[in-house]
Short mmCIF file of C-alpha atoms in Angstrom, two decimals:
data_model
loop_
_atom_site.label_atom_id
_atom_site.label_comp_id
_atom_site.label_asym_id
_atom_site.label_seq_id
_atom_site.Cartn_x
_atom_site.Cartn_y
_atom_site.Cartn_z
CA MET A 8 13.26 -20.08 -11.86
CA ALA A 9 13.47 -16.54 -13.20
CA LEU A 10 10.40 -15.33 -15.00
CA GLN A 11 11.40 -13.59 -18.20
CA SER A 12 9.66 -12.23 -21.25
CA ASN A 13 10.84 -10.66 -24.47
CA LEU A 14 7.48 -9.05 -25.06
CA CYS A 15 7.53 -5.35 -25.90
CA PHE A 16 4.31 -3.42 -25.51
CA LYS A 17 2.91 0.05 -25.74
CA VAL A 18 1.39 1.79 -22.79
CA ARG A 19 -1.29 4.32 -23.62
CA PRO A 20 -0.94 7.48 -21.52
CA ILE A 21 -3.97 7.53 -19.28
CA CYS A 22 -5.72 10.86 -19.04
CA TYR A 23 -8.47 11.52 -16.54
CA ARG A 24 -11.52 13.63 -17.07
CA HIS A 25 -12.12 14.73 -13.52
CA VAL A 26 -15.69 15.24 -12.45
CA THR A 27 -16.28 18.87 -11.57
CA ASN A 28 -19.17 20.78 -10.11
CA GLN A 29 -20.43 21.38 -13.67
CA THR A 30 -21.43 17.73 -13.99
CA MET A 31 -21.86 16.73 -10.38
CA PRO A 32 -22.32 19.01 -7.36
CA ILE A 33 -19.65 18.98 -4.68
CA HIS A 34 -21.26 18.18 -1.36
CA PRO A 35 -18.92 18.86 1.55
CA PRO A 36 -18.21 15.78 3.66
CA HIS A 37 -19.45 15.60 7.21
CA PRO A 38 -17.40 17.74 9.65
CA SER A 39 -16.27 14.56 11.42
CA LEU A 40 -14.01 13.86 8.42
CA GLU A 41 -10.95 15.81 7.39
CA VAL A 42 -10.88 15.84 3.59
CA THR A 43 -8.17 17.85 1.90
CA GLY A 44 -5.62 17.75 -0.90
CA GLY A 45 -4.95 19.28 -4.27
CA ALA A 46 -7.39 16.84 -5.91
CA ARG A 47 -10.21 17.46 -3.41
CA ASP A 48 -12.62 19.12 -5.84
CA ALA A 49 -11.81 16.60 -8.56
CA PHE A 50 -12.49 13.44 -6.56
CA LEU A 51 -14.82 14.38 -3.71
CA PRO A 52 -18.00 14.28 -5.87
CA VAL A 53 -17.44 10.64 -6.86
CA LEU A 54 -16.79 9.33 -3.34
CA ARG A 55 -20.43 8.51 -2.77
CA SER A 56 -19.66 6.39 0.29
CA LEU A 57 -18.58 9.51 2.20
CA GLY A 58 -22.03 11.05 1.81
CA ASP A 59 -23.09 13.61 4.37
CA ARG A 60 -23.15 11.21 7.29
CA PRO A 61 -20.65 11.36 10.16
CA TYR A 62 -17.95 8.79 10.66
CA THR A 63 -19.57 6.72 13.40
CA PRO A 64 -17.26 4.27 15.23
CA PHE A 65 -18.85 1.05 16.38
CA PRO A 66 -19.98 1.41 20.02
CA VAL A 67 -17.42 0.53 22.69
CA ILE A 68 -14.99 -1.09 20.22
CA GLY A 69 -14.38 2.10 18.29
CA TRP A 70 -14.09 4.39 21.28
CA ASN A 71 -10.54 3.38 22.14
CA ARG A 72 -7.79 3.17 19.54
CA HIS A 73 -6.07 0.19 21.13
CA VAL A 74 -9.28 -1.79 21.59
CA GLU A 75 -10.21 -1.12 17.96
CA THR A 76 -6.77 -2.08 16.64
CA ILE A 77 -6.68 -5.33 18.62
CA PHE A 78 -10.31 -6.21 17.91
CA ALA A 79 -9.83 -5.85 14.16
CA ALA A 80 -6.69 -7.97 14.25
CA PHE A 81 -8.21 -10.84 16.21
CA PHE A 82 -11.98 -10.81 15.64
CA ARG A 83 -12.62 -9.40 12.18
CA SER A 84 -13.88 -12.15 9.87
CA LEU A 85 -11.51 -13.85 7.43
CA PRO A 86 -13.18 -14.28 4.02
CA ALA A 87 -12.56 -17.58 2.28
CA VAL A 88 -10.76 -16.98 -1.00
CA ARG A 89 -8.97 -19.55 -3.12
CA LEU A 90 -5.58 -18.29 -4.22
CA LYS A 91 -3.04 -19.41 -6.77
CA ARG A 92 0.59 -18.65 -5.97
CA GLU A 93 3.22 -17.48 -8.41
CA CYS A 94 6.81 -17.21 -7.21
CA LEU A 95 8.73 -14.44 -8.91
CA ARG A 96 12.54 -14.62 -8.92
CA THR A 97 14.08 -11.14 -8.81
CA LYS A 98 17.25 -9.86 -10.45
CA ASP A 99 19.32 -10.38 -7.29
CA ASP A 100 18.08 -14.01 -6.98
CA GLY A 101 15.57 -13.06 -4.29
CA SER A 102 11.97 -14.29 -4.37
CA VAL A 103 8.56 -12.80 -3.77
CA ALA A 104 5.20 -14.54 -3.87
CA LEU A 105 2.29 -13.23 -5.91
CA ASP A 106 -1.08 -14.66 -4.84
CA TRP A 107 -3.75 -14.36 -7.52
CA ALA A 108 -7.45 -15.05 -6.98
CA SER A 109 -7.89 -18.56 -8.33
CA GLY A 110 -9.83 -18.94 -11.57
CA ASP A 111 -9.76 -15.27 -12.56
CA HIS A 112 -7.40 -15.93 -15.47
CA GLN A 113 -10.30 -17.82 -17.08
CA ARG A 114 -13.22 -15.83 -15.68
CA LEU A 115 -12.07 -12.30 -16.53
CA PRO A 116 -11.15 -10.74 -19.89
CA PRO A 117 -7.46 -9.84 -20.30
CA ASP A 118 -8.14 -6.09 -20.15
CA SER A 119 -9.86 -6.23 -16.74
CA PRO A 120 -8.34 -3.69 -14.35
CA ILE A 121 -5.73 -5.13 -12.00
CA LEU A 122 -5.33 -4.23 -8.32
CA ILE A 123 -2.00 -5.03 -6.62
CA LEU A 124 -2.29 -5.25 -2.82
CA LEU A 125 0.66 -4.51 -0.52
CA PRO A 126 0.15 -5.71 3.09
CA GLY A 127 1.82 -4.16 6.13
CA LEU A 128 5.00 -5.21 7.94
CA THR A 129 5.19 -9.04 8.15
CA GLY A 130 1.70 -9.19 6.55
CA GLY A 131 0.50 -11.22 3.61
CA SER A 132 -2.46 -12.60 1.71
CA GLU A 133 -3.76 -14.33 4.83
CA ASP A 134 -4.43 -11.03 6.60
CA LYS A 135 -8.08 -10.14 7.17
CA TYR A 136 -8.00 -6.58 5.86
CA VAL A 137 -6.26 -7.82 2.70
CA ARG A 138 -8.82 -10.56 2.11
CA HIS A 139 -11.77 -8.19 2.51
CA MET A 140 -10.32 -5.75 -0.02
CA LEU A 141 -9.49 -8.58 -2.41
CA LEU A 142 -13.04 -9.95 -2.21
CA ARG A 143 -14.72 -6.57 -2.74
CA ALA A 144 -12.57 -5.70 -5.75
CA ARG A 145 -13.08 -9.14 -7.25
CA ARG A 146 -16.86 -8.87 -6.88
CA GLN A 147 -16.67 -5.67 -8.91
CA GLY A 148 -14.86 -7.37 -11.79
CA TRP A 149 -11.27 -6.55 -10.90
CA ARG A 150 -8.33 -8.92 -11.17
CA VAL A 151 -6.50 -8.89 -7.83
CA VAL A 152 -3.01 -10.00 -6.83
CA VAL A 153 -1.39 -9.85 -3.39
CA PHE A 154 2.30 -8.94 -3.33
CA ASN A 155 3.86 -10.94 -0.46
CA SER A 156 7.28 -9.49 0.30
CA ARG A 157 10.30 -11.70 0.95
CA GLY A 158 9.54 -14.01 3.84
CA CYS A 159 5.99 -12.72 4.32
CA GLY A 160 2.89 -14.80 3.71
CA ASN A 161 5.20 -17.84 3.62
CA SER A 162 7.01 -16.34 0.65
CA PRO A 163 10.40 -18.01 0.15
CA VAL A 164 13.64 -16.30 1.20
CA THR A 165 16.43 -17.27 -1.18
CA THR A 166 19.13 -14.71 -0.37
CA SER A 167 20.51 -13.13 2.80
CA GLN A 168 18.39 -10.03 2.33
CA PHE A 169 14.85 -9.34 3.47
CA TYR A 170 12.73 -6.48 2.23
CA SER A 171 12.71 -3.04 3.84
CA ALA A 172 10.99 0.34 3.79
CA SER A 173 13.87 1.66 1.69
CA PHE A 174 14.01 -1.04 -0.99
CA LEU A 175 11.88 -0.45 -4.10
CA GLY A 176 13.47 -3.04 -6.38
CA ASP A 177 10.91 -5.75 -5.70
CA MET A 178 8.00 -3.37 -6.20
CA HIS A 179 9.44 -2.26 -9.52
CA GLU A 180 9.83 -5.85 -10.71
CA VAL A 181 6.36 -6.89 -9.55
CA VAL A 182 4.67 -4.03 -11.42
CA LYS A 183 6.78 -4.74 -14.50
CA HIS A 184 5.91 -8.45 -14.38
CA VAL A 185 2.17 -7.93 -13.87
CA ALA A 186 2.12 -5.40 -16.72
CA SER A 187 3.83 -7.91 -19.01
CA ARG A 188 1.26 -10.59 -18.20
CA TYR A 189 -1.68 -8.31 -18.95
CA PRO A 190 -0.41 -5.60 -21.32
CA THR A 191 -3.90 -4.31 -22.19
CA ALA A 192 -5.06 -3.85 -18.58
CA ASN A 193 -4.76 -0.77 -16.39
CA LEU A 194 -2.79 -1.36 -13.18
CA TYR A 195 -3.62 0.07 -9.75
CA ALA A 196 -2.24 -0.57 -6.26
CA ALA A 197 -3.34 -0.26 -2.64
CA GLY A 198 -1.05 -0.58 0.36
CA TRP A 199 -1.44 -0.64 4.11
CA SER A 200 0.98 0.56 6.79
CA LEU A 201 4.57 -0.25 5.71
CA GLY A 202 3.16 -1.49 2.39
CA ALA A 203 1.62 1.97 1.91
CA ASN A 204 4.94 3.62 2.72
CA ILE A 205 6.71 1.48 0.11
CA LEU A 206 3.97 2.17 -2.44
CA VAL A 207 4.10 5.96 -2.02
CA ARG A 208 7.90 5.94 -2.22
CA TYR A 209 7.59 3.94 -5.44
CA LEU A 210 5.13 6.46 -6.88
CA GLY A 211 7.48 9.30 -6.04
CA ARG A 212 10.49 7.53 -7.49
CA GLU A 213 8.72 6.63 -10.74
CA SER A 214 6.96 10.01 -10.96
CA TYR A 215 5.89 10.65 -14.59
CA ASP A 216 7.08 7.20 -15.72
CA CYS A 217 4.86 5.29 -13.28
CA ARG A 218 3.04 2.36 -14.89
CA LEU A 219 0.22 2.48 -12.34
CA SER A 220 -2.94 4.37 -13.22
CA GLY A 221 -3.87 5.16 -9.62
CA ALA A 222 -3.08 4.16 -6.05
CA VAL A 223 -4.42 4.13 -2.49
CA SER A 224 -2.39 4.50 0.71
CA LEU A 225 -3.93 3.42 4.03
CA CYS A 226 -2.52 3.77 7.57
CA ASN A 227 0.75 5.03 6.12
CA PRO A 228 3.30 5.91 8.82
CA PHE A 229 4.75 8.47 6.33
CA ASN A 230 7.45 9.80 8.69
CA LEU A 231 9.28 6.79 10.14
CA ILE A 232 11.28 8.89 12.60
CA ILE A 233 8.05 10.14 14.21
CA ALA A 234 6.48 6.68 14.04
CA ASP A 235 9.52 5.16 15.75
CA GLU A 236 9.34 7.74 18.55
CA ASP A 237 5.70 6.90 19.28
CA PHE A 238 6.28 3.17 18.88
CA ARG A 239 8.39 3.12 22.04
CA LYS A 240 5.86 4.90 24.28
CA GLY A 241 3.12 3.59 26.54
CA PHE A 242 0.88 0.80 25.26
CA ASN A 243 2.50 1.01 21.83
CA ILE A 244 5.34 -1.08 23.21
CA VAL A 245 2.95 -4.04 22.97
CA TYR A 246 2.71 -3.60 19.19
CA ASP A 247 6.46 -3.10 18.94
CA LYS A 248 7.15 -6.39 20.70
CA ALA A 249 4.52 -8.25 18.66
CA LEU A 250 5.93 -7.06 15.33
CA ALA A 251 9.50 -7.76 16.47
CA SER A 252 8.44 -11.27 17.40
CA ALA A 253 6.89 -11.76 13.94
CA LEU A 254 10.10 -10.54 12.29
CA CYS A 255 12.15 -12.93 14.40
CA ARG A 256 9.95 -15.87 13.42
CA ILE A 257 10.48 -15.12 9.74
CA PHE A 258 14.21 -14.68 10.33
CA LYS A 259 14.62 -17.96 12.22
CA LYS A 260 13.00 -19.93 9.38
CA HIS A 261 15.86 -18.79 7.16
CA ALA A 262 18.64 -18.34 9.70
CA LEU A 263 21.11 -20.53 7.78
CA LEU A 264 21.22 -17.94 5.00
CA PHE A 265 22.68 -15.46 7.48
CA GLU A 266 25.34 -17.73 8.98
CA ASP A 267 28.86 -16.28 9.26
CA MET A 268 27.87 -12.80 8.15
CA GLY A 269 30.49 -10.33 9.30
CA GLY A 270 30.95 -6.61 9.10
CA GLU A 271 28.44 -4.50 11.00
CA PHE A 272 25.80 -7.21 11.07
CA ASN A 273 24.62 -8.24 14.53
CA ILE A 274 22.82 -11.48 13.78
CA PRO A 275 22.25 -12.49 17.44
CA LEU A 276 20.56 -9.12 18.08
CA ALA A 277 18.28 -9.55 15.07
CA ALA A 278 17.44 -13.16 16.01
CA LYS A 279 16.36 -12.17 19.52
CA ALA A 280 15.09 -8.64 18.87
CA LYS A 281 12.62 -7.30 21.42
CA SER A 282 11.71 -4.33 19.24
CA VAL A 283 11.51 -3.49 15.55
CA ARG A 284 14.32 -0.99 16.10
CA GLU A 285 16.61 -3.75 17.43
CA PHE A 286 15.85 -5.92 14.41
CA ASP A 287 16.59 -3.02 12.09
CA GLU A 288 19.82 -2.27 13.96
CA GLY A 289 21.07 -5.83 13.79
CA LEU A 290 20.07 -6.60 10.21
CA THR A 291 17.96 -4.25 8.08
CA ARG A 292 19.95 -1.02 8.15
CA VAL A 293 23.22 -2.90 7.49
CA SER A 294 21.73 -4.92 4.61
CA PHE A 295 20.65 -1.77 2.83
CA GLY A 296 23.74 0.31 3.52
CA PHE A 297 22.62 2.80 6.18
CA LYS A 298 25.00 4.06 8.84
CA SER A 299 22.37 3.99 11.60
CA VAL A 300 18.74 3.09 12.25
CA ASP A 301 17.77 6.76 12.28
CA ASP A 302 19.52 7.21 8.94
CA TYR A 303 17.52 4.27 7.60
CA TYR A 304 14.21 5.64 8.91
CA SER A 305 14.92 9.17 7.69
CA ASN A 306 15.77 8.06 4.16
CA SER A 307 12.94 5.52 3.94
CA SER A 308 10.03 7.78 4.86
CA SER A 309 7.39 8.35 2.18
CA SER A 310 6.52 11.83 3.46
CA ASP A 311 9.18 13.28 1.16
CA SER A 312 7.77 11.43 -1.86
CA ILE A 313 4.34 13.06 -2.06
CA LYS A 314 5.59 16.11 -3.95
CA HIS A 315 6.85 13.84 -6.76
CA VAL A 316 3.67 11.74 -7.20
CA ARG A 317 2.15 12.25 -10.65
CA ILE A 318 -0.74 9.77 -10.67
CA PRO A 319 -4.03 9.97 -8.72
CA LEU A 320 -3.38 9.00 -5.09
CA LEU A 321 -5.90 8.62 -2.27
CA CYS A 322 -4.50 8.62 1.27
CA ILE A 323 -6.73 7.47 4.14
CA GLN A 324 -5.52 7.86 7.72
CA ALA A 325 -7.04 7.65 11.22
CA GLU A 326 -6.46 10.61 13.53
CA ASN A 327 -5.96 8.29 16.51
CA ASP A 328 -3.72 5.72 14.78
CA PRO A 329 -1.21 4.53 17.40
CA ILE A 330 1.32 3.25 14.84
CA ALA A 331 0.97 5.85 12.06
CA PRO A 332 0.83 9.16 14.01
CA SER A 333 -1.36 11.88 12.56
CA ARG A 334 1.32 14.50 13.06
CA GLY A 335 3.52 12.64 10.56
CA ILE A 336 1.07 13.16 7.67
CA PRO A 337 2.59 15.52 5.05
CA ARG A 338 -0.58 17.60 4.84
CA GLU A 339 0.96 20.61 3.11
CA ASP A 340 2.54 18.54 0.34
CA ILE A 341 -0.76 16.69 -0.17
CA LYS A 342 -2.60 20.01 -0.42
CA ALA A 343 -0.08 21.27 -2.97
CA ASN A 344 -0.26 18.17 -5.20
CA PRO A 345 -3.16 18.27 -7.71
CA LYS A 346 -3.12 14.46 -7.88
CA CYS A 347 -3.53 13.77 -4.16
CA LEU A 348 -6.53 13.49 -1.83
CA LEU A 349 -6.34 12.94 1.93
CA ILE A 350 -9.14 11.61 4.14
CA VAL A 351 -8.57 11.51 7.91
CA THR A 352 -11.16 9.79 10.10
CA PRO A 353 -11.50 10.81 13.78
CA LYS A 354 -11.21 7.18 14.93
CA GLY A 355 -10.06 3.94 13.39
CA GLY A 356 -6.93 2.83 15.22
CA HIS A 357 -4.38 1.02 13.07
CA LEU A 358 -5.85 -1.18 10.34
CA GLY A 359 -9.12 -1.01 12.25
CA TRP A 360 -11.85 1.32 10.97
CA VAL A 361 -14.52 -0.75 12.71
CA ALA A 362 -17.40 1.34 11.37
CA GLY A 363 -19.86 1.37 8.51
CA ALA A 364 -22.45 -1.08 7.24
CA GLU A 365 -20.38 -4.22 7.87
CA ALA A 366 -19.15 -3.40 11.38
CA PRO A 367 -18.04 -4.91 13.64
CA LEU A 368 -16.94 -8.20 12.02
CA GLY A 369 -17.01 -7.33 8.33
CA ALA A 370 -14.95 -5.16 6.01
CA PRO A 371 -13.31 -1.95 7.23
CA TRP A 372 -15.13 1.37 6.66
CA THR A 373 -12.46 2.29 4.11
CA ASP A 374 -13.17 -0.45 1.55
CA PRO A 375 -16.18 1.17 -0.22
CA VAL A 376 -14.32 4.50 -0.37
CA VAL A 377 -11.30 2.82 -1.95
CA MET A 378 -13.39 1.10 -4.61
CA ASP A 379 -15.39 4.26 -5.41
CA PHE A 380 -12.09 6.02 -6.06
CA LEU A 381 -10.58 3.23 -8.16
CA GLU A 382 -13.75 2.64 -10.16
CA HIS A 383 -13.88 6.35 -11.01
CA LEU A 384 -10.29 6.25 -12.28
CA GLU A 385 -10.96 3.15 -14.36
CA ARG A 386 -14.11 4.64 -15.91
CA GLY A 387 -12.21 7.83 -16.75
CA SER A 388 -9.35 5.94 -18.38
CA SER A 389 -11.73 4.13 -20.74
CA GLU A 390 -13.54 7.24 -21.97
CA PRO A 391 -12.17 8.19 -25.42
CA SER A 392 -13.00 11.86 -24.84
CA ALA A 393 -11.02 12.04 -21.62
CA ALA A 394 -8.59 14.95 -21.61
CA CYS A 395 -5.36 15.36 -19.71
CA SER A 396 -5.55 18.01 -17.01
CA ASN A 397 -1.89 18.82 -17.58
CA PRO A 398 -0.25 18.68 -21.05
CA LYS A 399 3.09 18.00 -19.36
CA ASP A 400 1.66 14.69 -18.10
CA LEU A 401 1.13 13.54 -21.69
CA GLN A 402 4.57 14.69 -22.78
CA GLN A 403 6.33 13.00 -19.86
CA SER A 404 4.30 9.80 -20.23
CA SER A 405 5.15 9.62 -23.93
CA GLU A 406 8.84 10.07 -23.19
CA GLY A 407 8.63 7.27 -20.64
CA LEU A 408 7.45 4.81 -23.31
CA HIS A 409 11.03 4.37 -24.48
CA HIS A 410 11.79 2.57 -21.22
CA LEU A 411 8.74 0.31 -21.08
CA GLU A 412 10.24 -2.93 -22.34
CA VAL A 413 9.99 -6.27 -20.56
#
């Protein structure tokens, strides 16, 4: 059933009073961390969790990127969280599943900040890194919702089209829907891996009209051409096969929707794909109108979107990430954007970051950093004396109000 609303609402342009060295001294992070970006001086003072201590990987586990990646996936604890599912029907008759923390609609006031979580490829609300972030944000008074893409997290598939790195329609509708449910709350988002890539592309596409007040990107592959090259080398082939297998399982649950599809589709290849590239060749790139897989990857990379981001964005990457190569990070564009901050840890693997106070079985090292950043943005947005750092931001945001109708 399509979820519709005739509610019209006003969105107050959110202006941030960045903390500077006049109110709080800027202590350089430990040399083990790479911290850069146009917003470095604005946000570094409030990231208390960085401190002056080195990034210290957990012994043995954190010394090898593959061991850390696999350990986090299989042995990190899974917090128990009760969730309430909402199925959202999209304009093209597709479906996505929104999992809200159960009971928060009664426990929290309607203007509580909202955090939308975007898991990685084939991921969902059952993933450990998602649950840890959800629990931490909820403990700090945030309303949290997990955006399960089509077919992920047991989300229903109702049309012969999955999601992809190129498709932003579902993200747009999810943000619009959440904003309509809680029109007085500020919206934020955090994404991991492919979810981070989709999130950053969305921020770039929306630019000054973005309804989100801030965002966090973690383990973002950024440049999908580079990521694909590394994905097919050495031990990385293991991850490639595992993700391809997960895609095939989702596909086979809904195979009848793809029966008798002609044209360039290669359904048998997609159904038995041994790599993500094969799956994308047989199904994804054709579904979304790309002439080749490389064309799909090139036009779906979020590295080109950074220059268009106009809201505060924190990017956290691991230098040794086997799936999101460090050389694909658009460092120069991040440095040139006054809204962006980049933190690169020396270790961490992919979705690992087995370090910090809760290592090895607890939350990733990144979680306190993410919440320090988001809490700072939320505090700044509620201060009546907050001033916009760029008058153009206010002008563009005001112009965008004409389109904010749901």
